[in-house]
mmCIF file of C-alpha atoms in Angstrom:
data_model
loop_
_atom_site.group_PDB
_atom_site.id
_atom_site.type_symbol
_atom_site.label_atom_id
_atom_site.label_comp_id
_atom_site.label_asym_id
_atom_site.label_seq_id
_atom_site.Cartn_x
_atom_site.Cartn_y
_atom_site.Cartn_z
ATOM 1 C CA UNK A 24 24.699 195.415 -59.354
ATOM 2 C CA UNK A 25 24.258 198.911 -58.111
ATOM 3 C CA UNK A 26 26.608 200.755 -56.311
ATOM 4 C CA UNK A 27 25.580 200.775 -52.789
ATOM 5 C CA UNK A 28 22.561 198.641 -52.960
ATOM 6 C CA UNK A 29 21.378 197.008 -49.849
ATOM 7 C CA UNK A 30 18.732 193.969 -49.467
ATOM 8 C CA UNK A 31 16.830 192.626 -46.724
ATOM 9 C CA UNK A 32 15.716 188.977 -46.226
ATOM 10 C CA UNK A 33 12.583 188.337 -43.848
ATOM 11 C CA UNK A 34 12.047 185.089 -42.442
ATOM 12 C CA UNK A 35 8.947 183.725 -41.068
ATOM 13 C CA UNK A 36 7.944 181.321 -38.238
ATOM 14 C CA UNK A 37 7.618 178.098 -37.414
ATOM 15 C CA UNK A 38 4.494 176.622 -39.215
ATOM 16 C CA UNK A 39 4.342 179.890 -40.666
ATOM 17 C CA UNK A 40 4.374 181.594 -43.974
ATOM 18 C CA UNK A 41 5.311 185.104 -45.761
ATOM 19 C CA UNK A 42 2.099 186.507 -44.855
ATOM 20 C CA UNK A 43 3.556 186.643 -40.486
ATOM 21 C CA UNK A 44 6.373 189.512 -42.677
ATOM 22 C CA UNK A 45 4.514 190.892 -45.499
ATOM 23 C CA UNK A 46 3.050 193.895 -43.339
ATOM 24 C CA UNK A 47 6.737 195.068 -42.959
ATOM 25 C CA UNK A 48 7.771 193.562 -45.996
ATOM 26 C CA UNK A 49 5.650 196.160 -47.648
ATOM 27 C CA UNK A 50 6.310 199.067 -45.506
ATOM 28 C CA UNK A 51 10.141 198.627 -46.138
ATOM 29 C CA UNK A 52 9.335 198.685 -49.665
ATOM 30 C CA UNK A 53 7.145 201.210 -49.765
ATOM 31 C CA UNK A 54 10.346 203.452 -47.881
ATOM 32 C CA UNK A 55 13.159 202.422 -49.537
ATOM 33 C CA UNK A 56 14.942 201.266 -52.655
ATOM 34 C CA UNK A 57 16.144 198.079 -50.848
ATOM 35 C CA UNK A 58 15.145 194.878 -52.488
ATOM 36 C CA UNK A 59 13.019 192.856 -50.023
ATOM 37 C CA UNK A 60 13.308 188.756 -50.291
ATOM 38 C CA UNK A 61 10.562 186.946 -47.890
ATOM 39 C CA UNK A 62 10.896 183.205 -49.331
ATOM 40 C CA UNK A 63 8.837 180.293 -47.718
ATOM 41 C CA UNK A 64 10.373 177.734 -45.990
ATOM 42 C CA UNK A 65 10.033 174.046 -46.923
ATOM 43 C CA UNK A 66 6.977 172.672 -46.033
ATOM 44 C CA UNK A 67 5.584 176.119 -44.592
ATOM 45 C CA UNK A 68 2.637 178.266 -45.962
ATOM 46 C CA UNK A 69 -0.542 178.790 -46.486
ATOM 47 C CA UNK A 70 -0.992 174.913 -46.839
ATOM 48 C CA UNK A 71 1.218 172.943 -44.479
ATOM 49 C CA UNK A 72 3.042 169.758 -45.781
ATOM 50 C CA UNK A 73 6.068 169.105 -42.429
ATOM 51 C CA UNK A 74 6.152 165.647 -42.153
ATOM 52 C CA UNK A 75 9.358 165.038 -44.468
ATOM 53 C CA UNK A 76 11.003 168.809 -44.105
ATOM 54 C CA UNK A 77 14.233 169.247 -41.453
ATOM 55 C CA UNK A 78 15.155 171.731 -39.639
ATOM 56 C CA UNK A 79 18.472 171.302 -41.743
ATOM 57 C CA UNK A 80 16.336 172.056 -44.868
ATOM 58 C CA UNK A 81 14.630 175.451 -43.393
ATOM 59 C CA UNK A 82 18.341 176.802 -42.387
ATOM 60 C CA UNK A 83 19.796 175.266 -45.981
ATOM 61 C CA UNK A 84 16.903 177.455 -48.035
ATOM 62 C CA UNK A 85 17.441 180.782 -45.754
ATOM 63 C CA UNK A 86 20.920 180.630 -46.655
ATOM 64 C CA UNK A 87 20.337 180.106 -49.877
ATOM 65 C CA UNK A 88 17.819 182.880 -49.923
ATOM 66 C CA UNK A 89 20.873 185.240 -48.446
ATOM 67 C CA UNK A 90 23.271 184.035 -50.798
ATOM 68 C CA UNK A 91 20.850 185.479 -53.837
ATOM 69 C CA UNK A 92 20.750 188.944 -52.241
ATOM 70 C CA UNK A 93 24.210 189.365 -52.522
ATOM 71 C CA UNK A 94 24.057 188.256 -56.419
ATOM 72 C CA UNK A 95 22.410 192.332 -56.155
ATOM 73 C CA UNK A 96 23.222 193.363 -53.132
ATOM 74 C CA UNK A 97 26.562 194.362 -51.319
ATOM 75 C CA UNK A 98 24.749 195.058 -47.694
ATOM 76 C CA UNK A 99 21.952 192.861 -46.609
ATOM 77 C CA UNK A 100 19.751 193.078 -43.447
ATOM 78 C CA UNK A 101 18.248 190.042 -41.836
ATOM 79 C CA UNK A 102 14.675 189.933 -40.383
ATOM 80 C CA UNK A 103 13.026 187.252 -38.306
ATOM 81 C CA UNK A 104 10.006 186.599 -36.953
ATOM 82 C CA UNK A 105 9.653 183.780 -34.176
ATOM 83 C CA UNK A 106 11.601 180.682 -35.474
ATOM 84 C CA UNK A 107 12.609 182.871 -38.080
ATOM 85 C CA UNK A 108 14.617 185.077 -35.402
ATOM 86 C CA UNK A 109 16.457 182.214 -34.217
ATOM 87 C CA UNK A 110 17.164 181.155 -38.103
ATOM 88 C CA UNK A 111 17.979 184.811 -39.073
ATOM 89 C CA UNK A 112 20.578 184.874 -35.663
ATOM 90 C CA UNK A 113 22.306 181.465 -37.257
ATOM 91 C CA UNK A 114 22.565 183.811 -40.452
ATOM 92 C CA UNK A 115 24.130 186.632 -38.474
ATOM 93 C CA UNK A 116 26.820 184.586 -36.290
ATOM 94 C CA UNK A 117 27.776 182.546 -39.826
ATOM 95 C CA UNK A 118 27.645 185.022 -42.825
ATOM 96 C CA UNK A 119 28.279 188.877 -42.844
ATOM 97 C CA UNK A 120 24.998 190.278 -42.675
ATOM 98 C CA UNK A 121 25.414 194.021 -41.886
ATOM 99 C CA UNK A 122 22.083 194.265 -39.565
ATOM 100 C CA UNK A 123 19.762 191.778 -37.351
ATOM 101 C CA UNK A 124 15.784 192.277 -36.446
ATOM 102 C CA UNK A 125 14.377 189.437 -34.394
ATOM 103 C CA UNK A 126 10.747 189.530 -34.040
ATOM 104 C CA UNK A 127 9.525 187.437 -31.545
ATOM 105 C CA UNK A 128 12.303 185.286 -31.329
ATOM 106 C CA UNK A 129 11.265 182.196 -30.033
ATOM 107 C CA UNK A 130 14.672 182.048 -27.622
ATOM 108 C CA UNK A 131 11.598 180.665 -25.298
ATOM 109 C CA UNK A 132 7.986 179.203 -26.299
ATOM 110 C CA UNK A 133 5.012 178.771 -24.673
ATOM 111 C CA UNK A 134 3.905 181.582 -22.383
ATOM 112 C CA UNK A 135 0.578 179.878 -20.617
ATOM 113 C CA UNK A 136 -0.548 182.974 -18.644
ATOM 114 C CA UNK A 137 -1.282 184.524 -22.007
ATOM 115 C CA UNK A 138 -2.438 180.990 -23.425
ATOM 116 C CA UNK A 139 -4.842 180.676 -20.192
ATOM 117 C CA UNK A 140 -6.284 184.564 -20.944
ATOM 118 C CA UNK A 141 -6.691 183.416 -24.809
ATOM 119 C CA UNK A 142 -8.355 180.163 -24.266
ATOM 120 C CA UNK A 143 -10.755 181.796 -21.228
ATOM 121 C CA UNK A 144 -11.840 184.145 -24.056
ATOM 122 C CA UNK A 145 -12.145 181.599 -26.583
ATOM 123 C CA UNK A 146 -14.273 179.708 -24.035
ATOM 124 C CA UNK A 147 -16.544 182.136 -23.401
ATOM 125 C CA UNK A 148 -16.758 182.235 -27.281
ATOM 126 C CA UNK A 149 -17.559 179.046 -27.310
ATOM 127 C CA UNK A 150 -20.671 179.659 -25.046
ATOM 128 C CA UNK A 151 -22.317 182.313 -26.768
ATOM 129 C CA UNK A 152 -21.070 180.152 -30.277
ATOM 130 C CA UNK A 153 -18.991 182.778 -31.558
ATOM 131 C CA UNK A 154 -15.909 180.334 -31.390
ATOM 132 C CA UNK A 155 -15.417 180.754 -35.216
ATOM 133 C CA UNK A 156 -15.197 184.376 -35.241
ATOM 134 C CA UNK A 157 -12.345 184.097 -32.419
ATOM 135 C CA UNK A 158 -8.672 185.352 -34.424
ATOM 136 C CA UNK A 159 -7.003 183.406 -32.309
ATOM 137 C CA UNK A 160 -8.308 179.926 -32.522
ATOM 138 C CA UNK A 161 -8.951 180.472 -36.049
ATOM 139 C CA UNK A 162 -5.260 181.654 -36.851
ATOM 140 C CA UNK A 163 -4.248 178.303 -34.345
ATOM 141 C CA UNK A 164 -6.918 175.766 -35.303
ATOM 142 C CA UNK A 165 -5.314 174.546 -38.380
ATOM 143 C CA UNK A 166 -2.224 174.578 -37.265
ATOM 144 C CA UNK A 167 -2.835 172.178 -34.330
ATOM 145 C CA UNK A 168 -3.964 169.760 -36.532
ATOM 146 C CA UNK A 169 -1.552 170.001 -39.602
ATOM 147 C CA UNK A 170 1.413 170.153 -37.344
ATOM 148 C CA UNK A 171 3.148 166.362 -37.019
ATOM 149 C CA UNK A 172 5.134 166.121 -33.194
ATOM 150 C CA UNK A 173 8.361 165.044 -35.794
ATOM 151 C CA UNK A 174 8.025 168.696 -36.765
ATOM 152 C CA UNK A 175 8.009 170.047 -33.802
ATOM 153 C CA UNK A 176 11.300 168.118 -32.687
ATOM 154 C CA UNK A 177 13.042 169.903 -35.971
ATOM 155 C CA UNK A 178 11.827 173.431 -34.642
ATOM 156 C CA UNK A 179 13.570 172.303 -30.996
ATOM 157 C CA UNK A 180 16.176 171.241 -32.875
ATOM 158 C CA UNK A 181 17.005 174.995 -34.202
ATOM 159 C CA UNK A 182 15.758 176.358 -30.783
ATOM 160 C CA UNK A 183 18.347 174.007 -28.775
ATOM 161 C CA UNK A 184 21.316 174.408 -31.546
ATOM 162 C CA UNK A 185 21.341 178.494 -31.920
ATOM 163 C CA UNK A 186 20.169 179.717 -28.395
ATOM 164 C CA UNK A 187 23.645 179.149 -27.238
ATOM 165 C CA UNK A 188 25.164 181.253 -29.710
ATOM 166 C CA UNK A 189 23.208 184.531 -29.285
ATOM 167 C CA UNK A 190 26.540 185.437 -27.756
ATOM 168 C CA UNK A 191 27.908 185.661 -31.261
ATOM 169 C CA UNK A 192 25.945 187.856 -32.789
ATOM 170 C CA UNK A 193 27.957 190.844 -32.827
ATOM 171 C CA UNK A 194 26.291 193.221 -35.444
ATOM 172 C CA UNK A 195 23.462 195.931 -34.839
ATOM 173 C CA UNK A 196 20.775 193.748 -33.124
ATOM 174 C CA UNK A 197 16.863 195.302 -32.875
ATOM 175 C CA UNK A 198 14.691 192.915 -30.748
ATOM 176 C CA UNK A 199 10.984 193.679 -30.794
ATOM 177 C CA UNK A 200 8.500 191.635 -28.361
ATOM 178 C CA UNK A 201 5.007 191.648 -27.904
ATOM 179 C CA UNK A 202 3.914 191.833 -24.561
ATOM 180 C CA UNK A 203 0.415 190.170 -25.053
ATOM 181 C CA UNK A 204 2.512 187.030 -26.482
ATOM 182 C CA UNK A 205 0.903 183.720 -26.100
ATOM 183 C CA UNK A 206 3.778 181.543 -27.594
ATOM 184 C CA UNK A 207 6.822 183.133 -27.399
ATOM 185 C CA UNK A 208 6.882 184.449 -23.304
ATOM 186 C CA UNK A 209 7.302 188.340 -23.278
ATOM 187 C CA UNK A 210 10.371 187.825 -20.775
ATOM 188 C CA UNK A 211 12.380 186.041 -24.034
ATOM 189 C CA UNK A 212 13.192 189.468 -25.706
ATOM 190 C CA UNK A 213 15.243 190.601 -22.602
ATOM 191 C CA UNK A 214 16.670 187.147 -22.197
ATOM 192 C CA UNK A 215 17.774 187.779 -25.563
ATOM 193 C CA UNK A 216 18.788 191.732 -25.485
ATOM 194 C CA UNK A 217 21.099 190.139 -22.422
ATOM 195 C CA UNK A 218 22.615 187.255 -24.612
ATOM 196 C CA UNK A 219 22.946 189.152 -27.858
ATOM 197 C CA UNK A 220 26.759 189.812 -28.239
ATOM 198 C CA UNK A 221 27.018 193.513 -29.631
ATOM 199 C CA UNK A 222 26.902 196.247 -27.484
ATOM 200 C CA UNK A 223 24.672 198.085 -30.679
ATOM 201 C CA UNK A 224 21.172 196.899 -29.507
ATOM 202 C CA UNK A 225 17.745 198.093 -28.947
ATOM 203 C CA UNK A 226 14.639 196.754 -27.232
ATOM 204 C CA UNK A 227 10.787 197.524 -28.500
ATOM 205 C CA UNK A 228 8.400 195.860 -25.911
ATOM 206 C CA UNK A 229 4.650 196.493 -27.358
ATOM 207 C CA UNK A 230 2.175 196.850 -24.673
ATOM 208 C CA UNK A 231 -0.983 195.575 -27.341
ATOM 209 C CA UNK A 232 0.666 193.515 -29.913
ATOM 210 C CA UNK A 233 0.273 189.415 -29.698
ATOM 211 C CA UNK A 234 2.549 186.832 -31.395
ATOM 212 C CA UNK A 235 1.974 187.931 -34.702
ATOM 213 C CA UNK A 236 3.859 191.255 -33.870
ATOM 214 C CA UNK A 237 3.608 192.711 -37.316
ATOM 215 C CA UNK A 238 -0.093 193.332 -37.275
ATOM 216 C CA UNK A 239 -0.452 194.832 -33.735
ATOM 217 C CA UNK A 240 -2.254 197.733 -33.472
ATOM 218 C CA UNK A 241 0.857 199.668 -33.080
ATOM 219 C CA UNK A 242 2.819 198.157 -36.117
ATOM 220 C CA UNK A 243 2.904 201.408 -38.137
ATOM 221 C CA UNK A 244 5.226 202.948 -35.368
ATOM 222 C CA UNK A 245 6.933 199.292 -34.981
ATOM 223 C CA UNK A 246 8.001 199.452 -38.421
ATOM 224 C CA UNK A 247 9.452 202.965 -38.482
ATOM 225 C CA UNK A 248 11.581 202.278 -35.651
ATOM 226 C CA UNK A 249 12.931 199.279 -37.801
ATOM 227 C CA UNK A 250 13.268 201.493 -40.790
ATOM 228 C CA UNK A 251 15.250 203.903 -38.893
ATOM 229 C CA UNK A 252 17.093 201.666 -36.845
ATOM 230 C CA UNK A 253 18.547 199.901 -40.089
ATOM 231 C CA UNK A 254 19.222 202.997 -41.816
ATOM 232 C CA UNK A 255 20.945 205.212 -39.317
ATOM 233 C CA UNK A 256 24.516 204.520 -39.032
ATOM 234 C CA UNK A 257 25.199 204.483 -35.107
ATOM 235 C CA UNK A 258 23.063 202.083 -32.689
ATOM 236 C CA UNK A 259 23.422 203.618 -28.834
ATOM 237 C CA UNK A 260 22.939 200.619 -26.380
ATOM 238 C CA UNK A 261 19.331 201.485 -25.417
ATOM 239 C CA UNK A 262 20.482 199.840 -21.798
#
């Protein structure tokens, strides 16, 4: 192992797959020497397959996933997107992982105002049958229908378990929100900036990006605030 060599593990979201981190994934690469682990949860993907996966399994595998790192590493950052945030806070509270990004952290789920704008524009899609060529109910289609309700209980499950414990977390913390947001509510990033236990956090609210924060149209300057923000050695409480 090299002296001084730091990792960072990126977890996706719920129903998700590598691809929701890989735009960051390969800036941090392309920046730094760190090695960069984004690993697939059970039963996530491309191709979905939830009906036997637990949300015991998903937190099992991203701890196993950390453990690796420090087989090379002897600092490692945690990254996570949606679900992922809540699995990467679990990581934080339990294990000593020097830094925390939470990416749309689904603290909260659901934001209908956002759902209601999305769906009137898919609607009007569907009248002048350009429905297919709509990003959002392509990216959502399959989901809906690969996605079994028992799976959806095991993503509560982590939501209901780790929520209480944001209080915990008491390393660096850098919370990043989309405010255009259709699952996870925009309000959820303060509601988690106020629960987060260090004093050493920041808040990035993103006026254009949607759910999938990490290809916004302002994910270049997303990702060098995350860059910097895990590199630099003092975190000022951004209030």
């Amino acid at each position: 192992m090299d002296v001084g060599q730091k990792g960072c593990l990126l977890i996706h979201g719920f129903t998700g797959g590598a691809y929701e981190v890989n735009p960051l994934a390969r800036y941090l690469r392309e920046h730094t020497d760190w090695i960069i682990s984004v690993p697939v949860l059970p039963g996530h993907g491309r191709k979905l397959n939830l009906r036997e996966t637990t949300a015991v399994e998903w937190i099992t595998f991203a701890e196993e996933e950390l453990k690796r790192l420090w087989l090379y590493c002897d600092e490692v950052y945690v990254i996570g997107f949606s679900m992922g945030g809540l699995i990467a806070s679990y990581l934080a509270i339990h294990y000593p992982v020097s830094k925390l990004v939470l990416l749309s952290a689904a603290a909260m789920y659901v934001n209908t105002k956002q759902i209601a704008k999305d769906m009137n524009i898919m609607l009007k899609d569907l009248m002048s049958k350009k429905l297919n060529e709509n990003e959002w109910f392509g990216h959502y289609k399959y989901k809906l229908i690969h996605t079994p309700v028992r799976a959806m209980r095991e993503f509560r499950k982590i939501a209901k378990a780790t929520v209480p414990l944001l209080s915990q977390v008491t390393i660096p913390t850098f919370i990043a929100q989309g405010e255009m947001d259709g699952i996870v509510p925009p309000r959820a990033a303060r509601f988690v900036y106020d629960r987060i236990g260090t004093y050493e956090k920041k808040l990035y609210l993103s006026k254009t990006s949607k759910h999938l924060i990490c290809y916004g149209a302002d994910s270049e300057a997303l990702f060098e605030e995350i860059a910097f923000f895990l590199s630099q050695t003092d975190h000022p409480d951004d209030g």
